[in-house]
Amino acid sequence: VDGEVRVKADQKGCSCDFDDALRAAKLHGCAASCCDGDGQPWPLGETDASSLGVYGTGIELYFHFTRCFATLFAVVALSSLPLLILNSVGTTLEFVEDGHGAGVVMQILARTTVANLGSPGSAPHPGQLSQRELYIFGQSYDVRSVTFAAGVLDALMSLLVLAAVLWFELVSIPRVV
């Protein structure tokens, strides 16, 4: 019998034919696997989240959320890359790399933070603050203008993340549910 398992009852319990059980297990595997209507596996890169809605709204929302926020993370990471590069070529915190008991983690943090941006200026009197300059493509900039631009970019990316979260909660979830 196709798809059914013949079970023989005896006094000790149930026993079944191995070939029938194997055939039933294979049919169950085909019925329970992630396949489209034709029984073919879903294409890995071409399947959209709404197609997976046949497995439930939670599965569809999970894959929609994952794709949306992976793209958002890539955009935010790319937008922070210029500042990270400018920080890492700075020389303000070189003394941390010269030792002073700093471990490897502290050296990496000092190299990539805004405090390392630019190069230290030379103050005419000890204790007097000097302007730090930053050279971008041979052009000298005051470090304050660069940090302001970096702050504005950071604020825009924070607003973008907030907008994406609100959009997902207020638009995507109600559309699926």
Coordinates of N, CA, C and O in Angstrom, one line a residue:
V1 N 0.9 -1.2 0.0 CA 0.0 0.0 0.0 C 0.9 1.2 0.0 O 1.8 1.4 0.9
D2 N 0.7 2.1 -1.0 CA 1.6 3.3 -1.1 C 1.4 4.3 0.0 O 0.3 4.8 0.2
G3 N 2.4 4.6 0.7 CA 2.3 5.6 1.7 C 1.8 5.2 3.1 O 1.7 5.9 4.0
E4 N 1.4 3.9 3.2 CA 0.8 3.4 4.4 C 1.8 2.3 4.9 O 2.4 1.6 4.1
V5 N 1.8 2.2 6.2 CA 2.6 1.1 6.8 C 1.6 0.1 7.3 O 0.7 0.4 8.1
R6 N 1.9 -1.2 6.9 CA 1.0 -2.3 7.4 C 1.6 -2.7 8.8 O 2.8 -3.1 8.9
V7 N 0.8 -2.6 9.8 CA 1.2 -2.9 11.2 C 0.5 -4.2 11.6 O -0.7 -4.3 11.4
K8 N 1.4 -5.1 12.0 CA 0.8 -6.4 12.5 C 0.9 -6.4 14.0 O 1.9 -6.2 14.6
A9 N -0.3 -6.5 14.6 CA -0.3 -6.6 16.1 C -0.2 -8.0 16.6 O -0.7 -8.9 16.0
D10 N 0.7 -8.1 17.5 CA 0.8 -9.4 18.2 C 0.7 -9.2 19.7 O 0.5 -8.0 20.2
Q11 N 0.9 -10.1 20.5 CA 0.8 -10.0 21.9 C 1.9 -9.1 22.5 O 1.7 -8.5 23.6
K12 N 3.1 -9.0 21.9 CA 4.2 -8.2 22.5 C 4.1 -6.8 22.1 O 4.8 -6.0 22.6
G13 N 3.4 -6.4 21.1 CA 3.4 -5.0 20.6 C 3.1 -5.0 19.1 O 2.4 -5.8 18.6
C14 N 3.7 -4.0 18.4 CA 3.5 -3.9 17.0 C 4.8 -4.2 16.3 O 5.9 -3.8 16.7
S15 N 4.7 -4.7 15.1 CA 5.8 -4.9 14.2 C 5.4 -4.5 12.8 O 4.2 -4.5 12.5
C16 N 6.3 -4.0 12.0 CA 5.9 -3.6 10.7 C 7.0 -4.1 9.7 O 8.1 -4.4 10.1
D17 N 6.6 -4.1 8.5 CA 7.5 -4.6 7.4 C 8.6 -3.5 7.2 O 8.2 -2.3 7.1
F18 N 9.8 -3.8 7.1 CA 10.9 -2.8 7.0 C 10.8 -2.0 5.7 O 10.9 -0.8 5.7
D19 N 10.5 -2.7 4.6 CA 10.4 -2.0 3.3 C 9.2 -1.0 3.4 O 9.4 0.1 2.8
D20 N 8.1 -1.3 4.0 CA 7.0 -0.4 4.1 C 7.3 0.8 5.0 O 7.0 1.9 4.7
A21 N 8.0 0.5 6.1 CA 8.4 1.6 7.0 C 9.4 2.5 6.3 O 9.3 3.8 6.4
L22 N 10.3 2.0 5.5 CA 11.3 2.9 4.8 C 10.6 3.7 3.7 O 10.9 4.9 3.6
R23 N 9.7 3.1 3.0 CA 8.9 3.9 2.0 C 8.1 5.0 2.7 O 8.0 6.1 2.2
A24 N 7.5 4.7 3.8 CA 6.7 5.7 4.5 C 7.6 6.8 5.0 O 7.2 8.0 5.0
A25 N 8.8 6.4 5.5 CA 9.7 7.5 6.0 C 10.1 8.4 4.8 O 10.3 9.6 5.0
K26 N 10.4 7.8 3.7 CA 10.8 8.6 2.5 C 9.7 9.6 2.1 O 9.9 10.7 1.8
L27 N 8.4 9.1 2.1 CA 7.3 9.9 1.7 C 7.1 11.0 2.8 O 6.8 12.2 2.4
H28 N 7.3 10.7 4.0 CA 7.2 11.7 5.1 C 8.3 12.8 4.9 O 8.0 14.0 5.1
G29 N 9.5 12.3 4.6 CA 10.6 13.3 4.4 C 10.3 14.2 3.2 O 10.6 15.4 3.3
C30 N 9.7 13.7 2.1 CA 9.4 14.6 1.0 C 8.3 15.5 1.4 O 8.3 16.7 1.0
A31 N 7.3 15.0 2.1 CA 6.2 15.9 2.5 C 6.6 17.0 3.5 O 6.0 18.1 3.5
A32 N 7.5 16.7 4.4 CA 7.9 17.6 5.4 C 9.1 18.5 5.1 O 9.5 19.4 5.8
S33 N 9.7 18.3 3.9 CA 10.9 19.1 3.6 C 10.5 20.4 3.0 O 9.4 20.6 2.6
C34 N 11.5 21.3 3.0 CA 11.2 22.6 2.4 C 11.3 22.6 0.9 O 12.4 22.7 0.3
C35 N 10.2 22.3 0.3 CA 10.1 22.2 -1.2 C 9.0 23.1 -1.7 O 8.0 23.4 -0.9
D36 N 9.1 23.5 -2.9 CA 8.0 24.2 -3.5 C 6.8 23.3 -3.9 O 6.9 22.1 -3.5
G37 N 5.8 23.8 -4.5 CA 4.6 23.0 -4.9 C 4.9 21.8 -5.7 O 4.2 20.8 -5.7
D38 N 6.0 21.8 -6.5 CA 6.4 20.7 -7.4 C 7.3 19.7 -6.8 O 7.7 18.8 -7.4
G39 N 7.6 19.9 -5.5 CA 8.5 19.0 -4.8 C 9.9 19.3 -5.0 O 10.8 18.5 -4.5
Q40 N 10.3 20.4 -5.6 CA 11.7 20.8 -5.8 C 12.1 21.6 -4.6 O 11.4 22.5 -4.1
P41 N 13.4 21.5 -4.2 CA 13.9 22.4 -3.1 C 13.9 23.8 -3.6 O 14.0 24.2 -4.7
W42 N 13.6 24.7 -2.6 CA 13.6 26.2 -2.9 C 15.0 26.6 -3.3 O 16.0 26.2 -2.7
P43 N 15.1 27.4 -4.4 CA 16.4 28.0 -4.8 C 17.0 28.9 -3.7 O 16.2 29.7 -3.2
L44 N 18.2 28.7 -3.3 CA 18.8 29.4 -2.2 C 18.8 30.9 -2.3 O 18.4 31.6 -1.4
G45 N 19.3 31.4 -3.4 CA 19.4 32.8 -3.6 C 18.2 33.5 -4.2 O 18.1 34.7 -4.2
E46 N 17.2 32.8 -4.7 CA 16.1 33.4 -5.5 C 14.8 33.3 -4.7 O 13.8 33.9 -5.2
T47 N 14.8 32.6 -3.6 CA 13.5 32.5 -2.9 C 13.3 33.8 -2.0 O 14.2 34.2 -1.3
D48 N 12.1 34.4 -2.2 CA 11.8 35.6 -1.3 C 11.0 35.1 -0.1 O 10.5 34.0 0.0
A49 N 11.0 36.0 0.9 CA 10.4 35.7 2.1 C 8.9 35.4 2.0 O 8.4 34.5 2.7
S50 N 8.2 36.0 1.1 CA 6.8 35.8 1.0 C 6.5 34.4 0.4 O 5.4 33.8 0.7
S51 N 7.4 33.8 -0.3 CA 7.2 32.5 -0.8 C 7.2 31.5 0.3 O 6.6 30.4 0.3
L52 N 8.0 31.8 1.4 CA 8.2 30.9 2.5 C 7.0 31.0 3.5 O 7.0 30.3 4.5
G53 N 6.0 31.9 3.2 CA 4.9 32.1 4.0 C 4.0 30.9 4.1 O 3.2 30.8 5.0
V54 N 4.2 29.9 3.2 CA 3.4 28.7 3.3 C 3.7 27.9 4.6 O 2.9 27.0 5.0
Y55 N 4.9 28.1 5.2 CA 5.3 27.5 6.4 C 4.8 28.2 7.6 O 5.1 27.8 8.7
G56 N 4.2 29.3 7.5 CA 3.7 30.1 8.6 C 4.2 31.6 8.5 O 5.2 31.9 7.9
T57 N 3.4 32.4 9.2 CA 3.8 33.8 9.2 C 5.1 34.1 9.9 O 5.8 35.0 9.6
G58 N 5.4 33.3 11.0 CA 6.6 33.5 11.7 C 7.8 33.3 10.8 O 8.8 34.0 10.9
I59 N 7.8 32.2 10.0 CA 8.9 31.9 9.1 C 9.1 33.0 8.1 O 10.2 33.5 7.8
E60 N 8.0 33.5 7.5 CA 8.1 34.6 6.5 C 8.6 35.9 7.2 O 9.5 36.5 6.6
L61 N 8.1 36.2 8.3 CA 8.6 37.4 9.0 C 10.1 37.3 9.4 O 10.9 38.3 9.3
Y62 N 10.5 36.1 9.8 CA 11.9 35.9 10.2 C 12.8 36.2 9.0 O 13.8 36.9 9.1
F63 N 12.5 35.6 7.8 CA 13.4 35.7 6.7 C 13.3 37.2 6.1 O 14.3 37.7 5.6
H64 N 12.2 37.8 6.2 CA 12.0 39.2 5.8 C 12.9 40.1 6.7 O 13.6 41.0 6.2
F65 N 12.8 39.9 8.0 CA 13.6 40.6 9.0 C 15.1 40.4 8.7 O 15.9 41.4 8.7
T66 N 15.5 39.2 8.5 CA 16.9 38.9 8.3 C 17.4 39.6 7.1 O 18.5 40.2 7.1
R67 N 16.7 39.5 6.0 CA 17.2 40.1 4.7 C 17.2 41.7 4.9 O 18.2 42.3 4.5
C68 N 16.2 42.2 5.5 CA 16.1 43.7 5.6 C 17.2 44.2 6.5 O 17.9 45.2 6.1
F69 N 17.4 43.6 7.6 CA 18.4 44.1 8.6 C 19.8 43.8 8.2 O 20.8 44.5 8.6
A70 N 20.0 42.7 7.4 CA 21.4 42.4 6.9 C 21.8 43.5 5.9 O 22.9 44.0 5.9
T71 N 20.8 43.9 5.1 CA 21.1 45.0 4.1 C 21.3 46.3 4.9 O 22.3 47.1 4.5
L72 N 20.5 46.6 5.9 CA 20.7 47.8 6.7 C 22.1 47.8 7.4 O 22.7 48.8 7.4
F73 N 22.5 46.7 7.9 CA 23.8 46.6 8.6 C 24.9 46.9 7.6 O 25.9 47.6 7.9
A74 N 24.8 46.4 6.4 CA 25.8 46.6 5.4 C 25.9 48.1 5.0 O 27.0 48.7 4.9
V75 N 24.8 48.8 4.9 CA 24.8 50.2 4.6 C 25.4 51.0 5.7 O 26.2 51.9 5.5
V76 N 25.0 50.7 7.0 CA 25.6 51.4 8.1 C 27.1 51.1 8.2 O 27.9 52.0 8.6
A77 N 27.5 49.9 8.0 CA 28.9 49.6 8.1 C 29.7 50.3 7.0 O 30.8 50.8 7.3
L78 N 29.2 50.4 5.8 CA 29.9 51.1 4.8 C 30.0 52.6 5.1 O 30.9 53.3 4.7
S79 N 28.9 53.1 5.7 CA 28.9 54.6 6.0 C 29.9 54.9 7.1 O 30.4 56.1 7.2
S80 N 30.2 54.0 8.0 CA 31.2 54.3 9.0 C 32.6 54.0 8.6 O 33.6 54.3 9.3
L81 N 32.8 53.4 7.5 CA 34.1 53.0 7.0 C 35.1 54.2 6.8 O 36.2 54.1 7.2
P82 N 34.6 55.3 6.2 CA 35.5 56.4 6.0 C 36.1 57.0 7.3 O 37.3 57.2 7.4
L83 N 35.3 57.1 8.4 CA 35.7 57.6 9.6 C 36.7 56.6 10.3 O 37.7 57.0 10.9
L84 N 36.4 55.3 10.1 CA 37.3 54.3 10.7 C 38.7 54.4 10.0 O 39.7 54.3 10.7
I85 N 38.7 54.6 8.7 CA 40.0 54.7 8.0 C 40.7 56.0 8.5 O 41.9 56.0 8.7
L86 N 40.0 57.1 8.6 CA 40.6 58.3 9.0 C 41.2 58.2 10.4 O 42.3 58.7 10.7
N87 N 40.5 57.5 11.3 CA 40.9 57.3 12.6 C 42.2 56.5 12.7 O 43.1 56.7 13.4
S88 N 42.2 55.4 11.8 CA 43.4 54.5 11.9 C 44.6 55.1 11.3 O 45.7 54.6 11.6
V89 N 44.5 56.1 10.4 CA 45.7 56.8 9.9 C 46.2 57.9 10.8 O 47.2 58.5 10.5
G90 N 45.4 58.3 11.8 CA 45.8 59.4 12.7 C 47.0 59.0 13.5 O 47.4 57.8 13.7
T91 N 47.6 60.0 14.1 CA 48.9 59.8 14.9 C 48.8 60.4 16.3 O 49.8 60.5 17.0
T92 N 47.6 60.8 16.7 CA 47.4 61.5 18.0 C 47.7 60.5 19.2 O 48.3 60.9 20.2
L93 N 47.4 59.3 19.1 CA 47.6 58.4 20.2 C 48.7 57.4 19.9 O 48.6 56.2 20.3
E94 N 49.8 57.8 19.3 CA 50.9 56.9 19.0 C 51.5 56.4 20.3 O 52.1 55.4 20.3
F95 N 51.5 57.2 21.4 CA 52.1 56.9 22.6 C 51.5 55.6 23.2 O 52.2 54.8 23.9
V96 N 50.3 55.3 22.9 CA 49.7 54.0 23.4 C 50.3 52.8 22.7 O 50.6 51.8 23.3
E97 N 50.7 53.0 21.4 CA 51.3 51.9 20.7 C 52.8 51.7 21.1 O 53.4 50.7 20.9
D98 N 53.4 52.8 21.7 CA 54.8 52.7 22.0 C 54.9 51.9 23.4 O 56.0 51.9 23.9
G99 N 53.9 51.4 23.9 CA 54.0 50.7 25.2 C 53.1 51.3 26.2 O 51.9 51.3 26.1
H100 N 53.7 51.7 27.3 CA 53.0 52.3 28.5 C 52.1 51.3 29.0 O 51.0 51.6 29.5
G101 N 52.4 50.0 29.0 CA 51.6 48.9 29.6 C 50.3 48.7 28.9 O 49.4 48.0 29.4
A102 N 50.1 49.1 27.7 CA 48.9 48.9 26.9 C 48.9 47.6 26.2 O 49.9 47.2 25.6
G103 N 47.8 46.8 26.4 CA 47.8 45.5 25.7 C 47.4 45.7 24.2 O 47.1 46.8 23.8
V104 N 47.3 44.6 23.6 CA 46.9 44.6 22.1 C 45.5 45.2 21.9 O 45.3 45.9 21.0
V105 N 44.6 44.8 22.8 CA 43.2 45.3 22.6 C 43.2 46.8 22.8 O 42.5 47.5 22.0
M106 N 43.9 47.3 23.8 CA 43.9 48.7 24.0 C 44.6 49.5 22.8 O 44.2 50.6 22.4
Q107 N 45.6 48.9 22.2 CA 46.2 49.5 21.1 C 45.3 49.6 19.9 O 45.2 50.6 19.2
I108 N 44.5 48.5 19.7 CA 43.6 48.5 18.6 C 42.5 49.6 18.8 O 42.1 50.3 17.9
L109 N 42.0 49.6 20.0 CA 40.9 50.6 20.4 C 41.5 52.0 20.2 O 40.8 52.9 19.7
A110 N 42.7 52.2 20.7 CA 43.3 53.6 20.6 C 43.5 54.0 19.1 O 43.3 55.1 18.7
R111 N 43.8 53.0 18.3 CA 44.1 53.3 16.9 C 42.8 53.6 16.1 O 42.8 54.3 15.1
T112 N 41.6 53.1 16.5 CA 40.4 53.2 15.7 C 39.4 54.1 16.3 O 38.3 54.3 15.7
T113 N 39.7 54.8 17.4 CA 38.7 55.7 18.0 C 38.9 57.2 17.5 O 39.9 57.5 16.9
V114 N 37.9 58.0 17.7 CA 38.0 59.4 17.3 C 39.1 60.1 17.9 O 39.7 61.1 17.4
A115 N 39.5 59.7 19.1 CA 40.6 60.4 19.8 C 41.9 60.3 19.0 O 42.8 61.1 19.2
N116 N 42.1 59.4 18.1 CA 43.3 59.2 17.3 C 43.2 60.0 16.0 O 44.2 60.1 15.2
L117 N 42.1 60.7 15.8 CA 41.9 61.4 14.5 C 42.9 62.6 14.4 O 43.1 63.4 15.3
G118 N 43.6 62.6 13.3 CA 44.5 63.7 13.0 C 45.9 63.5 13.6 O 46.2 62.4 14.0
S119 N 46.6 64.6 13.7 CA 47.9 64.5 14.3 C 48.0 65.6 15.3 O 47.4 66.7 15.2
P120 N 48.8 65.4 16.4 CA 48.8 66.4 17.5 C 49.6 67.6 17.0 O 50.6 67.5 16.3
G121 N 49.1 68.8 17.3 CA 49.7 70.0 17.0 C 50.8 70.3 18.0 O 50.9 69.7 19.0
S122 N 51.5 71.3 17.7 CA 52.6 71.7 18.7 C 52.2 73.0 19.4 O 52.0 74.1 18.7
A123 N 51.9 73.0 20.6 CA 51.5 74.2 21.4 C 52.7 75.0 21.8 O 53.8 74.4 22.1
P124 N 52.6 76.3 21.6 CA 53.8 77.1 22.0 C 54.1 77.1 23.5 O 55.3 77.2 23.9
H125 N 53.1 76.9 24.3 CA 53.4 76.9 25.8 C 52.9 75.6 26.3 O 51.8 75.1 25.9
P126 N 53.6 75.0 27.3 CA 53.1 73.7 27.9 C 51.7 73.9 28.5 O 51.5 74.9 29.1
G127 N 50.9 72.9 28.3 CA 49.6 73.0 28.9 C 48.5 73.7 28.1 O 47.3 73.6 28.3
Q128 N 49.0 74.4 27.0 CA 48.0 75.1 26.1 C 47.5 74.1 25.1 O 48.3 73.3 24.5
L129 N 46.3 74.1 24.8 CA 45.7 73.3 23.8 C 46.1 73.8 22.4 O 46.2 75.0 22.2
S130 N 46.4 72.8 21.5 CA 46.7 73.2 20.2 C 45.7 72.6 19.2 O 45.0 71.7 19.6
Q131 N 45.6 73.2 18.1 CA 44.7 72.6 17.1 C 45.3 71.4 16.5 O 46.5 71.3 16.1
R132 N 44.4 70.4 16.3 CA 44.9 69.2 15.6 C 44.4 69.3 14.2 O 43.3 69.8 13.9
E133 N 45.3 68.9 13.3 CA 45.0 69.0 11.9 C 44.9 67.6 11.3 O 45.5 66.6 11.8
L134 N 44.1 67.5 10.3 CA 43.8 66.3 9.6 C 44.1 66.5 8.1 O 43.6 67.5 7.5
Y135 N 44.9 65.6 7.5 CA 45.2 65.8 6.1 C 44.4 64.7 5.3 O 44.6 63.5 5.5
I136 N 43.6 65.2 4.4 CA 42.8 64.3 3.6 C 43.1 64.6 2.1 O 42.9 65.7 1.7
F137 N 43.7 63.7 1.4 CA 44.2 63.9 0.1 C 45.0 65.2 -0.1 O 44.8 66.0 -1.0
G138 N 45.9 65.4 0.9 CA 46.8 66.5 0.8 C 46.3 67.8 1.3 O 47.0 68.8 1.3
Q139 N 45.0 67.9 1.6 CA 44.4 69.1 2.1 C 44.3 69.1 3.6 O 43.9 68.1 4.2
S140 N 44.6 70.2 4.2 CA 44.6 70.2 5.7 C 43.2 70.7 6.2 O 42.6 71.6 5.6
Y141 N 42.6 70.0 7.2 CA 41.3 70.3 7.7 C 41.5 70.4 9.3 O 42.3 69.6 9.8
D142 N 40.7 71.3 9.9 CA 40.6 71.3 11.3 C 39.9 70.1 11.8 O 38.8 69.7 11.2
V143 N 40.4 69.4 12.8 CA 39.7 68.2 13.2 C 38.3 68.4 13.7 O 37.5 67.5 13.6
R144 N 38.0 69.6 14.2 CA 36.6 69.9 14.6 C 35.6 69.8 13.5 O 34.5 69.3 13.7
S145 N 36.0 70.2 12.3 CA 35.0 70.2 11.2 C 34.8 68.7 10.7 O 33.7 68.3 10.4
V146 N 35.9 67.9 10.8 CA 35.7 66.5 10.4 C 34.9 65.7 11.4 O 34.0 64.9 11.1
T147 N 35.1 66.0 12.7 CA 34.3 65.3 13.7 C 32.8 65.7 13.7 O 32.0 64.9 14.0
F148 N 32.6 67.0 13.3 CA 31.2 67.4 13.2 C 30.5 66.7 12.0 O 29.4 66.2 12.1
A149 N 31.2 66.5 10.9 CA 30.7 65.8 9.7 C 30.5 64.3 10.1 O 29.5 63.7 9.7
A150 N 31.4 63.8 10.8 CA 31.3 62.4 11.3 C 30.1 62.2 12.2 O 29.4 61.2 12.1
G151 N 29.9 63.2 13.1 CA 28.7 63.1 14.0 C 27.4 63.2 13.3 O 26.5 62.5 13.6
V152 N 27.4 64.1 12.2 CA 26.1 64.2 11.4 C 25.9 62.9 10.7 O 24.7 62.4 10.7
L153 N 26.9 62.3 10.1 CA 26.7 61.0 9.4 C 26.3 59.9 10.4 O 25.4 59.1 10.1
D154 N 26.8 59.9 11.6 CA 26.4 58.9 12.6 C 25.0 59.1 13.0 O 24.2 58.2 13.2
A155 N 24.6 60.4 13.2 CA 23.2 60.7 13.5 C 22.2 60.2 12.4 O 21.2 59.7 12.7
L156 N 22.6 60.4 11.2 CA 21.8 60.0 10.1 C 21.6 58.5 10.0 O 20.6 58.0 9.8
M157 N 22.7 57.8 10.3 CA 22.7 56.3 10.3 C 21.8 55.8 11.5 O 21.1 54.8 11.3
S158 N 21.9 56.5 12.6 CA 21.0 56.1 13.7 C 19.6 56.3 13.4 O 18.7 55.5 13.7
L159 N 19.2 57.4 12.7 CA 17.9 57.7 12.3 C 17.4 56.7 11.3 O 16.2 56.3 11.3
L160 N 18.3 56.2 10.4 CA 18.0 55.2 9.4 C 17.7 53.9 10.1 O 16.7 53.2 9.7
V161 N 18.4 53.5 11.1 CA 18.1 52.3 11.8 C 16.8 52.4 12.6 O 15.9 51.5 12.5
L162 N 16.5 53.5 13.2 CA 15.2 53.8 13.9 C 14.1 53.7 12.9 O 13.1 53.1 13.1
A163 N 14.2 54.3 11.7 CA 13.2 54.3 10.7 C 13.0 52.9 10.2 O 11.8 52.5 9.9
A164 N 14.0 52.1 10.0 CA 13.9 50.7 9.6 C 13.1 49.9 10.6 O 12.3 49.0 10.2
V165 N 13.4 50.1 11.9 CA 12.8 49.3 12.9 C 11.3 49.7 12.9 O 10.4 48.8 13.0
L166 N 11.0 51.0 12.9 CA 9.6 51.4 12.9 C 8.8 50.9 11.6 O 7.7 50.5 11.7
W167 N 9.5 51.0 10.5 CA 8.9 50.5 9.2 C 8.6 49.0 9.4 O 7.5 48.5 9.0
F168 N 9.5 48.2 9.9 CA 9.3 46.8 10.0 C 8.1 46.5 11.0 O 7.3 45.7 10.7
E169 N 8.1 47.2 12.1 CA 7.0 47.0 13.0 C 5.6 47.5 12.6 O 4.6 46.8 12.7
L170 N 5.6 48.7 11.9 CA 4.3 49.3 11.6 C 3.8 48.9 10.2 O 2.6 49.0 9.9
V171 N 4.7 48.5 9.3 CA 4.3 48.1 7.9 C 4.5 46.7 7.6 O 3.5 46.0 7.2
S172 N 5.7 46.1 7.8 CA 5.9 44.7 7.4 C 5.1 43.7 8.2 O 4.5 42.8 7.6
I173 N 5.1 43.9 9.5 CA 4.4 42.9 10.3 C 2.9 42.9 10.0 O 2.3 41.8 9.8
P174 N 2.2 44.1 10.0 CA 0.8 44.0 9.7 C 0.5 43.5 8.3 O -0.6 42.9 8.1
R175 N 1.4 43.7 7.4 CA 1.1 43.3 6.0 C 1.1 41.7 5.9 O 0.3 41.1 5.2
V176 N 2.0 41.1 6.7 CA 2.1 39.6 6.7 C 1.0 39.0 7.6 O 0.4 38.0 7.3
V177 N 0.8 39.6 8.8 CA -0.1 39.1 9.7 C -1.5 39.6 9.4 O -2.5 39.0 9.1

